[in-house]
């Protein structure tokens, strides 16, 4: 047996999600496979923390070695939280299980290791990175951060997305696990959409009072082919609520390419000028919202990342003075829901690679021009049923301008 074969056999198994991040970094940054010591260190940290480390590395140019960078960040994490490998749970993966089923197993956060969020602004000379504790809340699931996968979330991941989103919308930010059981979710699964909405509104929306009656999204046109739009409202404390889905007759270019349910329209609450403290509140404001830019927003077991924005201007501000006129559009980049096992157009891509399908950054002179060009994806389009064989195109002479 060769040394390389023996080394591969001694490598600790890692879950598919971690292996995918390692593979992606090796390809994108032309790095050799990760060594045994680095893999062992990742295996002792817990999956959420391991992915956090690899995500940070993927956004940074590796100056020296992939192994060294992993070991350095792993030491920083363990030093921050006072954890040791002997007390940390070891990740496991079975090669006989499919990717989809493996992603749904062993996802509860380790009791002694807190998931860590890394600032992507890295010093390229020292390759140092400052770890920051990821804020979570048991009382409000709408806090940015990866959710622990409960049986209810797994059951939600088996529903058609618009049905899953409707449940999350009607519970108004309340913990899913405290308002509905797995059995109740499963009994709703096969109902037609109009009946599903009625049942969820009766059992959750109106009975529990999580949302107001005027926020109900009742419709008889669920299957009319209209565009479904999904909204998210983020507050200053970092919590968020879902609204919708709403039906509209038009689609934009982005919706036509990636599909309605892979786009989340996000609006952020603005600070009130009277209450703003430049030394404190504004810093917290940007720090809170900055986490959404780095880590994305979880909708059930889907993770949506910032993709493009659109400024609605003064007219949009008049409609809702308490929220920003800027709409941010997040797209699905990752999912652990069973219904999303099949690949789609952005599967296995970074946000940069996904944007490159539409606009190449290097072809424009500035970031502002790049974002303006990218926002053209949000232009509304309408399909017209035209029989081109019946269209008669005539060439007519120019008419001279008469003064």
mmCIF file of C-alpha atoms in Angstrom:
data_model
loop_
_atom_site.group_PDB
_atom_site.id
_atom_site.type_symbol
_atom_site.label_atom_id
_atom_site.label_comp_id
_atom_site.label_asym_id
_atom_site.label_seq_id
_atom_site.Cartn_x
_atom_site.Cartn_y
_atom_site.Cartn_z
ATOM 1 C CA UNK A 1 0.000 0.000 0.000
ATOM 2 C CA UNK A 2 1.392 3.415 -0.924
ATOM 3 C CA UNK A 3 1.893 6.217 1.588
ATOM 4 C CA UNK A 4 -0.797 8.339 -0.067
ATOM 5 C CA UNK A 5 -3.354 5.529 0.169
ATOM 6 C CA UNK A 6 -2.505 4.921 3.817
ATOM 7 C CA UNK A 7 -2.839 8.630 4.522
ATOM 8 C CA UNK A 8 -6.285 8.749 2.927
ATOM 9 C CA UNK A 9 -7.427 5.832 5.058
ATOM 10 C CA UNK A 10 -6.245 7.570 8.236
ATOM 11 C CA UNK A 11 -8.131 10.765 7.444
ATOM 12 C CA UNK A 12 -11.034 11.388 9.833
ATOM 13 C CA UNK A 13 -14.422 11.402 8.066
ATOM 14 C CA UNK A 14 -16.159 14.758 7.789
ATOM 15 C CA UNK A 15 -19.790 15.546 6.887
ATOM 16 C CA UNK A 16 -20.548 16.244 3.215
ATOM 17 C CA UNK A 17 -21.078 19.975 3.794
ATOM 18 C CA UNK A 18 -17.585 20.346 5.294
ATOM 19 C CA UNK A 19 -16.026 18.187 2.560
ATOM 20 C CA UNK A 20 -17.687 20.358 -0.081
ATOM 21 C CA UNK A 21 -16.192 23.548 1.389
ATOM 22 C CA UNK A 22 -12.724 21.910 1.467
ATOM 23 C CA UNK A 23 -13.084 20.732 -2.136
ATOM 24 C CA UNK A 24 -14.232 24.171 -3.289
ATOM 25 C CA UNK A 25 -11.301 25.967 -1.605
ATOM 26 C CA UNK A 26 -8.781 23.512 -3.074
ATOM 27 C CA UNK A 27 -10.151 24.122 -6.578
ATOM 28 C CA UNK A 28 -10.623 27.884 -6.351
ATOM 29 C CA UNK A 29 -7.272 28.614 -4.701
ATOM 30 C CA UNK A 30 -5.270 25.776 -6.293
ATOM 31 C CA UNK A 31 -4.416 24.180 -2.944
ATOM 32 C CA UNK A 32 -3.378 20.576 -2.212
ATOM 33 C CA UNK A 33 -5.821 18.380 -0.260
ATOM 34 C CA UNK A 34 -6.192 19.274 3.398
ATOM 35 C CA UNK A 35 -3.833 17.326 5.661
ATOM 36 C CA UNK A 36 -4.751 14.854 8.384
ATOM 37 C CA UNK A 37 -3.924 17.183 11.310
ATOM 38 C CA UNK A 38 -6.095 19.991 9.948
ATOM 39 C CA UNK A 39 -8.953 17.604 9.224
ATOM 40 C CA UNK A 40 -8.752 16.208 12.757
ATOM 41 C CA UNK A 41 -8.872 19.713 14.194
ATOM 42 C CA UNK A 42 -11.988 20.547 12.138
ATOM 43 C CA UNK A 43 -13.597 17.296 13.275
ATOM 44 C CA UNK A 44 -13.211 18.284 16.936
ATOM 45 C CA UNK A 45 -14.843 21.675 16.535
ATOM 46 C CA UNK A 46 -18.371 20.783 15.467
ATOM 47 C CA UNK A 47 -19.826 21.184 12.000
ATOM 48 C CA UNK A 48 -21.166 24.750 12.320
ATOM 49 C CA UNK A 49 -17.816 26.092 13.530
ATOM 50 C CA UNK A 50 -15.869 24.104 10.926
ATOM 51 C CA UNK A 51 -17.979 25.559 8.128
ATOM 52 C CA UNK A 52 -17.534 29.037 9.610
ATOM 53 C CA UNK A 53 -13.751 28.631 9.438
ATOM 54 C CA UNK A 54 -13.816 27.314 5.875
ATOM 55 C CA UNK A 55 -16.202 30.049 4.745
ATOM 56 C CA UNK A 56 -13.786 32.651 6.110
ATOM 57 C CA UNK A 57 -10.856 31.038 4.290
ATOM 58 C CA UNK A 58 -12.817 30.888 1.040
ATOM 59 C CA UNK A 59 -13.134 34.695 1.123
ATOM 60 C CA UNK A 60 -9.416 35.195 1.743
ATOM 61 C CA UNK A 61 -6.380 34.653 -0.444
ATOM 62 C CA UNK A 62 -4.250 31.912 1.120
ATOM 63 C CA UNK A 63 -0.735 33.344 1.342
ATOM 64 C CA UNK A 64 1.111 30.376 2.824
ATOM 65 C CA UNK A 65 -0.719 27.063 3.330
ATOM 66 C CA UNK A 66 -4.270 25.837 3.569
ATOM 67 C CA UNK A 67 -3.413 23.547 6.508
ATOM 68 C CA UNK A 68 -1.698 26.324 8.445
ATOM 69 C CA UNK A 69 -4.604 28.719 7.972
ATOM 70 C CA UNK A 70 -7.115 26.107 9.204
ATOM 71 C CA UNK A 71 -4.995 25.283 12.264
ATOM 72 C CA UNK A 72 -4.529 28.964 13.088
ATOM 73 C CA UNK A 73 -8.252 29.763 12.919
ATOM 74 C CA UNK A 74 -9.154 26.596 14.827
ATOM 75 C CA UNK A 75 -6.771 27.607 17.628
ATOM 76 C CA UNK A 76 -8.330 31.074 17.692
ATOM 77 C CA UNK A 77 -11.802 29.573 18.056
ATOM 78 C CA UNK A 78 -10.812 27.203 20.837
ATOM 79 C CA UNK A 79 -8.941 29.967 22.632
ATOM 80 C CA UNK A 80 -11.947 32.262 22.379
ATOM 81 C CA UNK A 81 -14.410 29.794 23.870
ATOM 82 C CA UNK A 82 -12.122 27.865 26.187
ATOM 83 C CA UNK A 83 -12.942 24.556 24.543
ATOM 84 C CA UNK A 84 -10.615 21.617 24.124
ATOM 85 C CA UNK A 85 -10.710 18.748 21.667
ATOM 86 C CA UNK A 86 -11.388 16.285 24.460
ATOM 87 C CA UNK A 87 -14.631 18.045 25.335
ATOM 88 C CA UNK A 88 -15.776 18.798 21.809
ATOM 89 C CA UNK A 89 -18.008 16.418 19.892
ATOM 90 C CA UNK A 90 -16.462 14.721 16.894
ATOM 91 C CA UNK A 91 -18.135 15.013 13.518
ATOM 92 C CA UNK A 92 -19.042 11.794 11.782
ATOM 93 C CA UNK A 93 -20.164 10.863 8.333
ATOM 94 C CA UNK A 94 -21.243 7.583 6.815
ATOM 95 C CA UNK A 95 -20.316 7.008 3.160
ATOM 96 C CA UNK A 96 -23.351 4.754 2.758
ATOM 97 C CA UNK A 97 -25.771 7.606 3.364
ATOM 98 C CA UNK A 98 -26.865 10.027 0.696
ATOM 99 C CA UNK A 99 -25.923 13.686 0.810
ATOM 100 C CA UNK A 100 -29.475 14.789 1.568
ATOM 101 C CA UNK A 101 -29.972 12.471 4.529
ATOM 102 C CA UNK A 102 -26.497 13.190 5.905
ATOM 103 C CA UNK A 103 -27.141 16.908 5.932
ATOM 104 C CA UNK A 104 -30.128 16.406 8.206
ATOM 105 C CA UNK A 105 -28.261 14.367 10.846
ATOM 106 C CA UNK A 106 -26.187 15.417 13.882
ATOM 107 C CA UNK A 107 -26.961 19.117 13.428
ATOM 108 C CA UNK A 108 -27.688 20.100 17.041
ATOM 109 C CA UNK A 109 -25.111 22.628 18.272
ATOM 110 C CA UNK A 110 -22.497 21.298 20.682
ATOM 111 C CA UNK A 111 -23.194 22.265 24.295
ATOM 112 C CA UNK A 112 -19.628 23.370 24.927
ATOM 113 C CA UNK A 113 -18.867 25.016 21.588
ATOM 114 C CA UNK A 114 -20.677 28.167 20.443
ATOM 115 C CA UNK A 115 -20.841 28.752 16.670
ATOM 116 C CA UNK A 116 -18.428 31.496 15.685
ATOM 117 C CA UNK A 117 -18.917 34.203 13.099
ATOM 118 C CA UNK A 118 -15.762 35.448 11.436
ATOM 119 C CA UNK A 119 -15.231 38.900 10.108
ATOM 120 C CA UNK A 120 -14.260 38.539 6.459
ATOM 121 C CA UNK A 121 -12.053 41.606 6.614
ATOM 122 C CA UNK A 122 -8.771 39.739 6.995
ATOM 123 C CA UNK A 123 -5.255 41.096 7.284
ATOM 124 C CA UNK A 124 -3.648 39.491 4.238
ATOM 125 C CA UNK A 125 -0.143 39.970 5.555
ATOM 126 C CA UNK A 126 -0.662 38.078 8.816
ATOM 127 C CA UNK A 127 -3.723 36.080 7.769
ATOM 128 C CA UNK A 128 -5.227 36.862 11.164
ATOM 129 C CA UNK A 129 -8.943 37.041 11.719
ATOM 130 C CA UNK A 130 -10.970 38.186 14.693
ATOM 131 C CA UNK A 131 -13.601 35.678 15.838
ATOM 132 C CA UNK A 132 -16.892 37.086 17.084
ATOM 133 C CA UNK A 133 -19.504 35.113 18.974
ATOM 134 C CA UNK A 134 -22.613 34.463 16.940
ATOM 135 C CA UNK A 135 -25.670 35.843 18.707
ATOM 136 C CA UNK A 136 -28.585 33.477 19.078
ATOM 137 C CA UNK A 137 -31.827 33.598 21.017
ATOM 138 C CA UNK A 138 -34.096 30.840 22.246
ATOM 139 C CA UNK A 139 -36.985 33.274 22.506
ATOM 140 C CA UNK A 140 -36.817 34.625 18.991
ATOM 141 C CA UNK A 141 -35.769 32.359 16.121
ATOM 142 C CA UNK A 142 -35.595 35.356 13.803
ATOM 143 C CA UNK A 143 -32.072 36.204 14.925
ATOM 144 C CA UNK A 144 -29.356 35.827 12.324
ATOM 145 C CA UNK A 145 -27.502 32.559 12.793
ATOM 146 C CA UNK A 146 -27.779 28.955 11.731
ATOM 147 C CA UNK A 147 -30.770 27.255 13.374
ATOM 148 C CA UNK A 148 -30.526 23.920 15.133
ATOM 149 C CA UNK A 149 -32.450 21.404 13.052
ATOM 150 C CA UNK A 150 -35.519 20.382 15.024
ATOM 151 C CA UNK A 151 -38.035 17.721 13.915
ATOM 152 C CA UNK A 152 -40.420 20.555 13.007
ATOM 153 C CA UNK A 153 -37.832 22.163 10.734
ATOM 154 C CA UNK A 154 -37.163 18.825 9.060
ATOM 155 C CA UNK A 155 -40.894 18.366 8.459
ATOM 156 C CA UNK A 156 -41.116 21.927 7.135
ATOM 157 C CA UNK A 157 -38.322 21.089 4.684
ATOM 158 C CA UNK A 158 -40.524 18.413 3.112
ATOM 159 C CA UNK A 159 -43.260 20.910 2.177
ATOM 160 C CA UNK A 160 -43.594 22.850 -1.034
ATOM 161 C CA UNK A 161 -41.674 26.051 -0.307
ATOM 162 C CA UNK A 162 -44.609 28.438 -0.565
ATOM 163 C CA UNK A 163 -46.453 26.347 2.034
ATOM 164 C CA UNK A 164 -43.465 26.303 4.372
ATOM 165 C CA UNK A 165 -43.050 30.064 3.956
ATOM 166 C CA UNK A 166 -46.749 30.673 4.675
ATOM 167 C CA UNK A 167 -46.431 28.877 8.017
ATOM 168 C CA UNK A 168 -43.376 30.953 8.943
ATOM 169 C CA UNK A 169 -45.219 34.105 7.888
ATOM 170 C CA UNK A 170 -48.356 33.321 9.916
ATOM 171 C CA UNK A 171 -46.462 32.566 13.147
ATOM 172 C CA UNK A 172 -45.009 36.089 13.054
ATOM 173 C CA UNK A 173 -41.536 35.268 14.333
ATOM 174 C CA UNK A 174 -42.676 32.933 17.127
ATOM 175 C CA UNK A 175 -40.595 29.748 17.637
ATOM 176 C CA UNK A 176 -41.824 27.113 15.183
ATOM 177 C CA UNK A 177 -41.304 24.326 17.716
ATOM 178 C CA UNK A 178 -43.657 25.969 20.232
ATOM 179 C CA UNK A 179 -46.619 26.554 17.943
ATOM 180 C CA UNK A 180 -46.951 23.477 15.729
ATOM 181 C CA UNK A 181 -46.116 19.783 15.938
ATOM 182 C CA UNK A 182 -44.525 17.519 13.359
ATOM 183 C CA UNK A 183 -47.794 15.633 12.988
ATOM 184 C CA UNK A 184 -49.727 18.811 12.257
ATOM 185 C CA UNK A 185 -47.244 19.832 9.570
ATOM 186 C CA UNK A 186 -47.440 16.414 7.936
ATOM 187 C CA UNK A 187 -51.252 16.414 7.870
ATOM 188 C CA UNK A 188 -51.209 19.721 5.991
ATOM 189 C CA UNK A 189 -48.648 18.591 3.411
ATOM 190 C CA UNK A 190 -50.949 17.307 0.663
ATOM 191 C CA UNK A 191 -53.706 19.918 0.905
ATOM 192 C CA UNK A 192 -54.300 22.189 -2.110
ATOM 193 C CA UNK A 193 -52.874 25.645 -1.528
ATOM 194 C CA UNK A 194 -56.190 27.457 -0.929
ATOM 195 C CA UNK A 195 -57.197 24.865 1.671
ATOM 196 C CA UNK A 196 -53.715 24.865 3.190
ATOM 197 C CA UNK A 197 -53.870 28.642 3.693
ATOM 198 C CA UNK A 198 -57.290 28.398 5.359
ATOM 199 C CA UNK A 199 -56.144 25.696 7.761
ATOM 200 C CA UNK A 200 -52.919 27.505 8.711
ATOM 201 C CA UNK A 201 -54.749 30.800 9.200
ATOM 202 C CA UNK A 202 -57.411 29.165 11.368
ATOM 203 C CA UNK A 203 -55.007 27.135 13.511
ATOM 204 C CA UNK A 204 -52.124 29.605 13.758
ATOM 205 C CA UNK A 205 -52.664 33.054 12.312
ATOM 206 C CA UNK A 206 -56.060 34.023 13.737
ATOM 207 C CA UNK A 207 -56.323 31.708 16.753
ATOM 208 C CA UNK A 208 -52.940 32.541 18.232
ATOM 209 C CA UNK A 209 -52.935 36.166 17.120
ATOM 210 C CA UNK A 210 -49.396 36.121 15.767
ATOM 211 C CA UNK A 211 -50.303 38.464 12.902
ATOM 212 C CA UNK A 212 -53.106 40.912 12.153
ATOM 213 C CA UNK A 213 -56.070 40.049 9.943
ATOM 214 C CA UNK A 214 -54.984 42.577 7.296
ATOM 215 C CA UNK A 215 -51.662 40.732 6.979
ATOM 216 C CA UNK A 216 -53.345 37.541 5.827
ATOM 217 C CA UNK A 217 -52.403 36.522 2.281
ATOM 218 C CA UNK A 218 -55.672 34.879 1.271
ATOM 219 C CA UNK A 219 -56.140 34.229 -2.444
ATOM 220 C CA UNK A 220 -58.130 32.089 -4.821
ATOM 221 C CA UNK A 221 -55.466 32.420 -7.523
ATOM 222 C CA UNK A 222 -52.650 30.388 -5.975
ATOM 223 C CA UNK A 223 -52.362 28.164 -9.031
ATOM 224 C CA UNK A 224 -52.990 30.830 -11.667
ATOM 225 C CA UNK A 225 -49.347 30.981 -12.716
ATOM 226 C CA UNK A 226 -48.781 34.402 -11.131
ATOM 227 C CA UNK A 227 -45.422 35.279 -9.625
ATOM 228 C CA UNK A 228 -44.971 34.522 -5.911
ATOM 229 C CA UNK A 229 -42.951 37.107 -3.992
ATOM 230 C CA UNK A 230 -41.477 36.445 -0.563
ATOM 231 C CA UNK A 231 -40.734 39.295 1.835
ATOM 232 C CA UNK A 232 -38.676 39.685 4.992
ATOM 233 C CA UNK A 233 -38.692 42.681 7.373
ATOM 234 C CA UNK A 234 -35.618 43.114 9.589
ATOM 235 C CA UNK A 235 -35.695 45.210 12.764
ATOM 236 C CA UNK A 236 -32.896 47.152 14.433
ATOM 237 C CA UNK A 237 -32.289 44.460 17.039
ATOM 238 C CA UNK A 238 -31.569 41.878 14.334
ATOM 239 C CA UNK A 239 -34.865 39.985 14.530
ATOM 240 C CA UNK A 240 -36.928 39.470 11.409
ATOM 241 C CA UNK A 241 -40.384 38.409 10.254
ATOM 242 C CA UNK A 242 -41.577 36.964 6.994
ATOM 243 C CA UNK A 243 -44.458 38.352 4.943
ATOM 244 C CA UNK A 244 -46.257 36.634 2.108
ATOM 245 C CA UNK A 245 -46.163 34.976 -0.280
ATOM 246 C CA UNK A 246 -47.834 37.650 -2.400
ATOM 247 C CA UNK A 247 -49.038 37.182 -5.973
ATOM 248 C CA UNK A 248 -48.083 39.611 -8.749
ATOM 249 C CA UNK A 249 -48.730 39.461 -12.513
ATOM 250 C CA UNK A 250 -45.166 40.355 -13.545
ATOM 251 C CA UNK A 251 -41.757 38.771 -13.247
ATOM 252 C CA UNK A 252 -38.309 40.315 -13.295
ATOM 253 C CA UNK A 253 -35.310 38.824 -15.048
ATOM 254 C CA UNK A 254 -33.859 37.347 -11.867
ATOM 255 C CA UNK A 255 -37.115 35.559 -11.070
ATOM 256 C CA UNK A 256 -37.230 34.079 -14.553
ATOM 257 C CA UNK A 257 -33.710 32.702 -14.213
ATOM 258 C CA UNK A 258 -33.674 31.322 -10.659
ATOM 259 C CA UNK A 259 -37.383 30.902 -9.864
ATOM 260 C CA UNK A 260 -39.752 32.814 -7.577
ATOM 261 C CA UNK A 261 -39.081 30.824 -4.417
ATOM 262 C CA UNK A 262 -35.316 31.282 -4.596
ATOM 263 C CA UNK A 263 -35.547 35.063 -4.090
ATOM 264 C CA UNK A 264 -36.228 36.868 -0.821
ATOM 265 C CA UNK A 265 -37.031 40.592 -0.817
ATOM 266 C CA UNK A 266 -35.587 42.100 2.368
ATOM 267 C CA UNK A 267 -36.249 45.523 3.899
ATOM 268 C CA UNK A 268 -34.272 46.842 6.858
ATOM 269 C CA UNK A 269 -35.711 49.118 9.498
ATOM 270 C CA UNK A 270 -33.972 52.479 9.687
ATOM 271 C CA UNK A 271 -32.704 54.296 12.744
ATOM 272 C CA UNK A 272 -34.747 57.292 13.815
ATOM 273 C CA UNK A 273 -32.726 60.447 13.417
ATOM 274 C CA UNK A 274 -33.914 61.784 16.801
ATOM 275 C CA UNK A 275 -32.607 58.730 18.621
ATOM 276 C CA UNK A 276 -29.355 58.332 16.736
ATOM 277 C CA UNK A 277 -26.147 58.418 18.732
ATOM 278 C CA UNK A 278 -23.256 58.531 16.315
ATOM 279 C CA UNK A 279 -20.893 57.009 18.861
ATOM 280 C CA UNK A 280 -23.145 54.098 19.745
ATOM 281 C CA UNK A 281 -26.397 53.382 17.954
ATOM 282 C CA UNK A 282 -25.094 53.753 14.412
ATOM 283 C CA UNK A 283 -22.188 51.445 15.123
ATOM 284 C CA UNK A 284 -24.580 48.817 16.496
ATOM 285 C CA UNK A 285 -26.894 49.414 13.534
ATOM 286 C CA UNK A 286 -24.203 48.576 10.983
ATOM 287 C CA UNK A 287 -22.790 45.744 13.068
ATOM 288 C CA UNK A 288 -26.199 44.078 13.347
ATOM 289 C CA UNK A 289 -27.081 44.391 9.687
ATOM 290 C CA UNK A 290 -23.542 43.502 8.624
ATOM 291 C CA UNK A 291 -24.055 39.994 9.948
ATOM 292 C CA UNK A 292 -26.860 39.468 7.458
ATOM 293 C CA UNK A 293 -24.505 40.414 4.628
ATOM 294 C CA UNK A 294 -21.941 37.873 5.808
ATOM 295 C CA UNK A 295 -24.086 35.011 7.039
ATOM 296 C CA UNK A 296 -27.339 35.390 5.104
ATOM 297 C CA UNK A 297 -30.916 34.807 6.286
ATOM 298 C CA UNK A 298 -32.331 31.392 7.105
ATOM 299 C CA UNK A 299 -35.838 30.588 5.891
ATOM 300 C CA UNK A 300 -36.482 27.225 7.449
ATOM 301 C CA UNK A 301 -33.557 25.113 6.253
ATOM 302 C CA UNK A 302 -32.743 27.375 3.319
ATOM 303 C CA UNK A 303 -30.056 30.028 3.525
ATOM 304 C CA UNK A 304 -30.417 33.150 1.384
ATOM 305 C CA UNK A 305 -27.468 35.470 0.712
ATOM 306 C CA UNK A 306 -27.403 39.097 -0.398
ATOM 307 C CA UNK A 307 -27.292 39.393 -4.184
ATOM 308 C CA UNK A 308 -28.465 42.809 -5.414
ATOM 309 C CA UNK A 309 -30.333 45.882 -4.223
ATOM 310 C CA UNK A 310 -32.745 48.442 -5.652
ATOM 311 C CA UNK A 311 -33.333 51.992 -4.392
ATOM 312 C CA UNK A 312 -37.010 52.943 -4.498
ATOM 313 C CA UNK A 313 -36.214 56.654 -4.036
ATOM 314 C CA UNK A 314 -38.429 59.293 -2.441
ATOM 315 C CA UNK A 315 -41.694 57.718 -3.602
ATOM 316 C CA UNK A 316 -40.954 54.487 -1.786
ATOM 317 C CA UNK A 317 -39.918 56.436 1.312
ATOM 318 C CA UNK A 318 -43.275 58.232 1.381
ATOM 319 C CA UNK A 319 -45.134 54.914 1.407
ATOM 320 C CA UNK A 320 -43.326 53.675 4.507
ATOM 321 C CA UNK A 321 -41.318 56.347 6.374
ATOM 322 C CA UNK A 322 -40.059 53.921 9.035
ATOM 323 C CA UNK A 323 -38.255 51.583 6.658
ATOM 324 C CA UNK A 324 -35.508 52.083 4.151
ATOM 325 C CA UNK A 325 -36.510 52.815 0.538
ATOM 326 C CA UNK A 326 -33.785 50.386 -0.478
ATOM 327 C CA UNK A 327 -34.882 46.815 -1.118
ATOM 328 C CA UNK A 328 -32.249 44.134 -0.856
ATOM 329 C CA UNK A 329 -32.734 40.906 -2.748
ATOM 330 C CA UNK A 330 -31.263 37.740 -1.263
ATOM 331 C CA UNK A 331 -31.039 34.515 -3.250
ATOM 332 C CA UNK A 332 -30.900 30.912 -2.105
ATOM 333 C CA UNK A 333 -27.345 29.632 -2.128
ATOM 334 C CA UNK A 334 -27.601 26.738 0.339
ATOM 335 C CA UNK A 335 -30.339 24.413 1.555
ATOM 336 C CA UNK A 336 -30.649 21.401 3.811
ATOM 337 C CA UNK A 337 -34.345 20.837 3.121
ATOM 338 C CA UNK A 338 -35.247 17.457 1.632
ATOM 339 C CA UNK A 339 -37.289 19.119 -1.090
ATOM 340 C CA UNK A 340 -34.131 20.902 -2.349
ATOM 341 C CA UNK A 341 -31.929 17.855 -2.963
ATOM 342 C CA UNK A 342 -31.796 18.505 -6.706
ATOM 343 C CA UNK A 343 -29.267 20.981 -8.087
ATOM 344 C CA UNK A 344 -30.396 24.316 -9.436
ATOM 345 C CA UNK A 345 -28.719 27.161 -11.295
ATOM 346 C CA UNK A 346 -26.763 28.488 -8.264
ATOM 347 C CA UNK A 347 -25.901 25.114 -6.728
ATOM 348 C CA UNK A 348 -22.243 24.796 -5.638
ATOM 349 C CA UNK A 349 -21.549 28.424 -6.564
ATOM 350 C CA UNK A 350 -20.360 31.349 -4.505
ATOM 351 C CA UNK A 351 -22.308 34.611 -4.702
ATOM 352 C CA UNK A 352 -19.532 36.066 -6.870
ATOM 353 C CA UNK A 353 -19.806 33.152 -9.295
ATOM 354 C CA UNK A 354 -23.600 33.479 -9.355
ATOM 355 C CA UNK A 355 -23.410 37.187 -10.169
ATOM 356 C CA UNK A 356 -20.887 36.447 -12.909
ATOM 357 C CA UNK A 357 -23.639 34.583 -14.771
ATOM 358 C CA UNK A 358 -25.169 38.008 -15.419
ATOM 359 C CA UNK A 359 -22.439 40.667 -15.082
ATOM 360 C CA UNK A 360 -18.647 40.452 -15.001
ATOM 361 C CA UNK A 361 -17.232 42.837 -12.401
ATOM 362 C CA UNK A 362 -13.940 43.213 -14.218
ATOM 363 C CA UNK A 363 -15.726 44.661 -17.243
ATOM 364 C CA UNK A 364 -16.833 47.768 -15.298
ATOM 365 C CA UNK A 365 -14.739 50.566 -13.864
ATOM 366 C CA UNK A 366 -16.320 50.908 -10.419
ATOM 367 C CA UNK A 367 -18.379 49.020 -7.852
ATOM 368 C CA UNK A 368 -21.252 51.510 -8.138
ATOM 369 C CA UNK A 369 -21.501 50.923 -11.904
ATOM 370 C CA UNK A 370 -21.362 47.190 -11.290
ATOM 371 C CA UNK A 371 -24.298 47.283 -8.852
ATOM 372 C CA UNK A 372 -26.314 49.571 -11.140
ATOM 373 C CA UNK A 373 -25.780 47.144 -14.013
ATOM 374 C CA UNK A 374 -26.677 44.199 -11.804
ATOM 375 C CA UNK A 375 -29.902 45.899 -10.659
ATOM 376 C CA UNK A 376 -31.183 45.621 -14.235
ATOM 377 C CA UNK A 377 -32.027 42.047 -13.245
ATOM 378 C CA UNK A 378 -34.893 43.528 -11.245
ATOM 379 C CA UNK A 379 -36.551 45.090 -14.302
ATOM 380 C CA UNK A 380 -40.145 43.947 -14.658
ATOM 381 C CA UNK A 381 -41.026 41.901 -17.705
ATOM 382 C CA UNK A 382 -44.331 40.617 -19.045
ATOM 383 C CA UNK A 383 -44.741 37.639 -21.348
ATOM 384 C CA UNK A 384 -46.771 38.448 -24.445
ATOM 385 C CA UNK A 385 -48.431 35.669 -26.357
ATOM 386 C CA UNK A 386 -47.551 36.553 -29.940
ATOM 387 C CA UNK A 387 -47.712 34.345 -32.992
ATOM 388 C CA UNK A 388 -44.684 35.601 -34.901
ATOM 389 C CA UNK A 389 -45.864 33.889 -38.097
ATOM 390 C CA UNK A 390 -48.743 36.366 -38.211
ATOM 391 C CA UNK A 391 -46.619 39.439 -37.576
ATOM 392 C CA UNK A 392 -46.111 41.581 -40.681
ATOM 393 C CA UNK A 393 -43.050 43.841 -40.528
ATOM 394 C CA UNK A 394 -42.903 46.627 -43.084
ATOM 395 C CA UNK A 395 -39.959 48.859 -43.893
ATOM 396 C CA UNK A 396 -41.026 52.489 -44.275
ATOM 397 C CA UNK A 397 -38.951 55.474 -45.383
ATOM 398 C CA UNK A 398 -37.761 58.045 -42.848
ATOM 399 C CA UNK A 399 -39.893 61.143 -42.522
ATOM 400 C CA UNK A 400 -37.854 64.299 -42.685
ATOM 401 C CA UNK A 401 -38.250 66.717 -39.817
ATOM 402 C CA UNK A 402 -40.005 69.932 -40.922
ATOM 403 C CA UNK A 403 -39.356 73.138 -38.978
#
